[in-house]
Structure formats: C-alpha cells, structure tokens
Amino acid sequence: MNLKRLGLILTAAVVALPAVPVTAMAAGEMFIPLLVYRTGPYAPNGIPAANGMVDYLKLLNARDGGINGVKMVWEECETKYNTKLGVECYEKLKKKGPTGAAIVNPFSTGITYQLIPKAFVDKVPIHSMGYGRTAAGDGRVFKWAFTAPTSYWSQATAFIKYVGEQEGGLDKLKGKKITLIYHNSAYGKEPIRTLQILSEKHGYKLDLLAVDHPGQEQKSTWLQIRRLKPDYIFMWGWGVMNQVAIKEAAAIKFPMDKFIGVWWSGSESDVRPAGEAAKGYKAGNFHGVGSGYDIHQQILKTIYKGDVEAAKKNNWGEVLYNRGLTNMVYDTEAIRTAMGKFGNKPMTGEQVRWGMENLNLTQDKLTKLGFKDFMQAHRITCEDHEGGGPVIFQQWDGKQWKLISKWYTPMYDIVRDLVEKEAAKYAKENKITPRDCSKEG
Amino acid sequence: MEFIESVTITPFVMIAQDFPVFFGEVVFNGVLTGVLYSLVALGFVLIFKASGVFNFAQGAMVLFAALTLVGLMELGLPVWLAFILTMGAMVALAYAVELLVLRHLVNQPDIILFMSTIGLTFFLEGFGETLWGSNVKKLDIGIPDTPVEITGMLFNSFDLIAALACALLVTGLAFFFQYTPTGRALRAVADDHQAALAVGIPLKKIWIIVWSVAGIVALVAGIVWGAKSGVQFSLSLIALKALPVLILGGFTSVPGAIVGGLIIGVGEKIAEVYWGPAVGGAIENWFAYVLALAFLFVRPQGLFGERIIERV
C-alpha cells in the first residue's frame, strides 16, 4: 500500500469516527429526533444538553419500559448549531419512525425561527424550551410552537425584579445604569424590547453592547463598559462569548455579583476557563443545579450502574445536562398526556401537540418522576404555550454553581401583552387566522 | 441629521473628552490586540512566502496545537515538557503535510494547493476533537492575569506579557527570514519553485522548515488566545481576524503582518468605541475589512506587499 493510499484511508477513518448514535426502530415504538451539536464552536454547550436528553430517554426505557409500555427510540442529527444544517436534520428526520417525529427540539433560536413555518405544514410540534421566538407563547397564532416553561422576555423581567430586590425595591432602580451585552444575533436581541419597556417604567438607563459571533475578541466592549460604569451587567451570550466576557469583566475589576447571565450563559464551561476570577458571577435558570436530586441518583444507578466517574464524563449533574433532562420531561410527559386521550401506542405529531397543550406538570407528578425540588409545577394551555414559569438565580462559588435565590415569577402581564402584540403582527404578516381556543378539544 | 451628527461630530467630541487617559487606554489596548493579530497573520505569511499558498488550515493549526498542549498537560505533564512535545507534534505535522500533501502537488496551480489546505483544515479540526475532546479546557501557563494600572490606564498583566512575548517572536522571525540564508532560500522558493530547484535550493526542506515554524507560531497563538478564552473549537476561527491584516499588510511581507496587525488592532478599537454606538455597535469585525480595503485603494499590493507587474 503506498503512502498516498494510506493517507486517504486514515483520513476516511477519522472522518467516519463520530458515527451518528441511533437506536434501532420497530413498529410500536415512539420516535423522537434529537437535533444536537457535539462538534463545532458550540459543542461544549451542545454535548452536555444532548447527554442529558439521551440519559433521560434511556432511563425511561430501563426504569419504566418506555411510556405506558411504548419504548422510546431516538436518532441524533448533528447541526453544529448551524441553521442550515439544523433545517436539513429536521427534513431528514421528520418522517422517521412509525408515526414520524413526535416533537422537535431545535436547541437553537436560529433553527427555531426557520422551523416554525415548516411545523405548520408538517404538523410537527416544535419545543424551544427557554429560547426561540418568544411570541410563540401565544398558542392561538403559533399552534405548533411551544416555549414552555419560560421565555427570554419573562427572564428579562425576572432579572429586573431580582436586581430591584437587591437594591431595596423596584423604585430604587431609578437612575441606575444597566448594560446589556448581547450576542449579535436573533437570540441575543430577544430581550432588548422588554428591557427598554421596563427601563421607561422603572427609570433605569439601559445601554446596549453587541458582540459579534463568535466573541473571541471583546476588548472594545469592555472598554465601553469602563466608560459607562454600569451598576449591573446582563449578558445574553453563547459559547466562547461567555468565557471571554467573564474573563474581561474580572480584568477590569467589575464586581462579579453584579454581572448576571441569561440561562444560556450559566454553564460550567462558561466559568471554568476564568477559574477563581469567575467567583461570584450569577446566571438565571429554571431548574436545579448539581447532581443532588432523586433523578440523578436514578440515572446513576440505572444507566451508569453506580459509576460516578463514568456519569461525570457524560456531564451528569452539569447545568446543561440538567437542561437536557428538563427538556425531555416536558416532551415525554406531553406524549404521556396524549396517550391518555389517544391510547397507549406511538403518537403522531398532531397528538403530541395536543399533549403539550394539555400538559399539567404537578409537583406530585414531578416527584414521582424523580424531579422533586428540581423544577416548579407548570401548566401549558391552548392560549398560552409558555406559561410564564418562574426563574431562579444561581451563582458560581469558584467550584460549582449554587442556587442563591427564591423563585421569581416574571412580570407576566407585561410579557403576555408583548407576546400577544407580536403574535398578532406575525399572524397578519403570514395571513394566519388565530384559533379560538374555546373550540379546541 | 441626528445620525450624520453622531458619525461626524460626536465621536470627535468624545475623543477630545477622553483624551489622554481613556483614549490612550483604547489605543494601547488596540496595540496589544494588534500584536496578537500579527502573530496569527504571520503564520499565513510564512507559508504564502514559501509556497505561494494561502494556508486555509492556519486557524485549525492554532486549535490543534492548543488542544495538544492542554491535552498533554491534562495527562499530568509539566508545562515546559508539554510545550516541547507539542512543538515536536507541530514539526511532525509539517513533515506529514510535506510527505502526504505538498510533495505530490509541486507545480500544480495555486488553487489546487489552496484546496488541499481546506482539506487539511477539516482533518485537523476533526482529528483534534476526536483525540482531545470538544469540551472547553482551561489553559493556565502560570502568567499572572491581574489588572494593572499605569498612569490611570487599566491593562491586564497577561495581555502585556503576551503582547511582549509575541512582539519578540514576531521580530525574531522577521530578522530570521530577512537576513539568514534560509530566509533568502525561502524568498527564492516563493518566487519560482522550479527556478529555486534549479539553483540547488532544497524545496522539500524549505517547506518543512516553513510549515514547522508556522506550526510553532500557531502554538504560541493558541496559548495566548486559549489562555484568554479556554481552549475550544472557536480558536480555529481566530484566523478570520488575520485576514484584514493580510489584506492590509500584504501576503508576502513579515513587516506588513506586524504593521498591519497594529493598524487593524488600533483602528477597530477606536471605531467600535467611538463610532460603534452610532450604528448599534458590533462594527469592529467588518470595520477591519473596510479599513484594509481603504488601504488597498492606495496600495493594491498591500502596505508592504510586492508589486508584481506581469506582461500579458
């Protein structure tokens, strides 16, 4: 064999190495496509989330024999957090399995924006949990999209509530300076309008600083922070942007306990590169942190046979792993709810959509599933695909994230008003007649 | 009217107000960043000078070098040993590139060589991630990372030390390639492969030397940027930061990479801080290209690039 051929074979072998994980499918099984990003610039965020989703599906099969006796099957498709690849993955997987894709989690705001119009046609529910198009919370217009349990706009109001409380009341925000550092993309721009409306209401000065993808170089942004001297910084970042921002904040001696990230800026990989300098940095969240919950013990025992090191290698207990678990609880409980109406068999996208719209995650149910104290009870309805779920704050202590606050209910009157206005605008532009939810079954 | 004022008057008023301390901070931070850009650009220049190839894989080499270094450190090796072994890995990579890729493409059109470096990019990114994983890895090489105040201007000790180290490396390389026999041989190879071979210049050896040096430059760039953000896939994207530097400085000039890096570094910081607010911010990425293109109006071959006149 000559060297040229050897080189070609080696290259082919390396390219083929990251094979796509897929479970075997049979009739009578419930299929969920998993749009993941285990490679590319956002892989450090994508891997833990994907591992959390897969572990929960494995647990359901191992512990309960699936959902009501119907085994769960899934297939991963690599999006690299790239919108074009994400759409391709959706097209590739939407018709797989005995009943097609039950529900799709795009795990990217950009991909979500592209899939929402397709979902109308394909009748596949899209669940963008805590990301995506916030206006999709209006189920009358966005019949096939869900943002539950909470959205960027809700989180922005919870941030203001939280810092207001830190200052001694919302009235004390008058004259304060808040700067939003955001990823210069559809995702990063989501909270701007809400923060502007609240700025008019509560009298704080809002400054906006955009950071271009990927955010490896941010000196200019932090020079402007030096000049603006804000009282608080909110960050809507993703990937390397978070790690660099936290290091830069420390470099200009900005008090870290006044630097608060969105729930996509609060994972272990965001703070670890900064080491001690990240101590005190805060972030929003809508579920528990760490591995001290019943669900983690069940996964450890059932999937990893008690091997903590093996579990940790798969990000067990990390923030984004826990988000993957949370995402799957919503999806699978929607399937279970749908089965309550349509029978214990694989559900179609249309049936799972009904399940989502009638999902009632009570504390009792969550406890039975192993999620006691991990997340709050939540209900989704035909009108409200978000539900205004509460937000909690976490802080990095140098070694791990810790929950440090009570649960904050968003200013849902303000958010809902904005959601309905935005949804009405979307309906008009896209010639959609909003549904009358009183007539839905 | 308001917009015109915000781009024609307000920035200059702000500069006057900020002068000298804050404006100085903006300029010096731009210089520090510019030196790092120069380092990345230098990797491109070295290979372009030797082979006339735009090495698309330079960013991937930065990622691969940093991943290898931090991977070896995670295995428990001391920094110095991991550094030496990684340099060895980059030299081995240079040998492999010459043996498996370049040797077979002598005298092929430049576009073929360019395409081969795109293939190399995908290989290095995939191989690096397969070998060392995709998680963000903390890189601590012991350089202090604390705020330092100098005459009212705030800097970061790591940035100062990194910029100094990069400046020394860049200057050393500039002298090496300008005044040594290897440097002269390199320039001859860049002009014409066949002519260089005809006068006895060992083409393969020159290529290995140049790719090795570009690999070591990539390693230093990977250390500096990796220590700032953690070692992760996005390191391969910093190559994008070098492109306007190359357009401005010329693809064949080592001094051009240095001066171009500084102009881009300072220019984009001033633009972002003083003109950015008028247009919603995040202008530094594209402004760097605007600045480079503006220079091209005056000097199409770049600031220090060679002026090539071809008879057609």
XYZ file of N, CA and C in Angstrom, chain B residues 24 35 46 59 122 126 188 198 211 213 216 240 260:
39
model
N -6.092 56.960 25.449
C -4.817 56.226 25.467
C -5.041 54.754 25.759
N -0.956 43.160 18.181
C 0.221 42.280 18.199
C -0.225 40.824 18.081
N 4.193 33.311 6.378
C 5.342 32.411 6.236
C 5.085 31.372 5.150
N -5.803 28.479 11.010
C -6.673 28.533 12.199
C -6.806 27.164 12.836
N -10.258 20.550 7.712
C -11.279 19.636 8.228
C -10.639 18.448 8.949
N -11.263 17.803 12.973
C -11.884 16.535 13.366
C -10.941 15.665 14.169
N 13.351 32.804 -2.491
C 13.575 32.257 -3.841
C 12.497 31.229 -4.179
N 16.334 24.554 -9.513
C 17.409 24.563 -10.496
C 18.718 25.105 -9.913
N 6.635 25.170 7.316
C 5.424 24.634 7.973
C 5.678 24.392 9.461
N 7.774 26.170 11.371
C 7.754 27.487 12.031
C 6.304 27.990 12.134
N 4.737 26.304 14.981
C 5.147 26.836 16.294
C 4.490 28.192 16.545
N -9.881 34.263 11.059
C -10.660 35.315 10.391
C -10.142 36.702 10.767
N 0.443 45.830 9.826
C -0.980 45.627 9.522
C -1.766 45.233 10.767
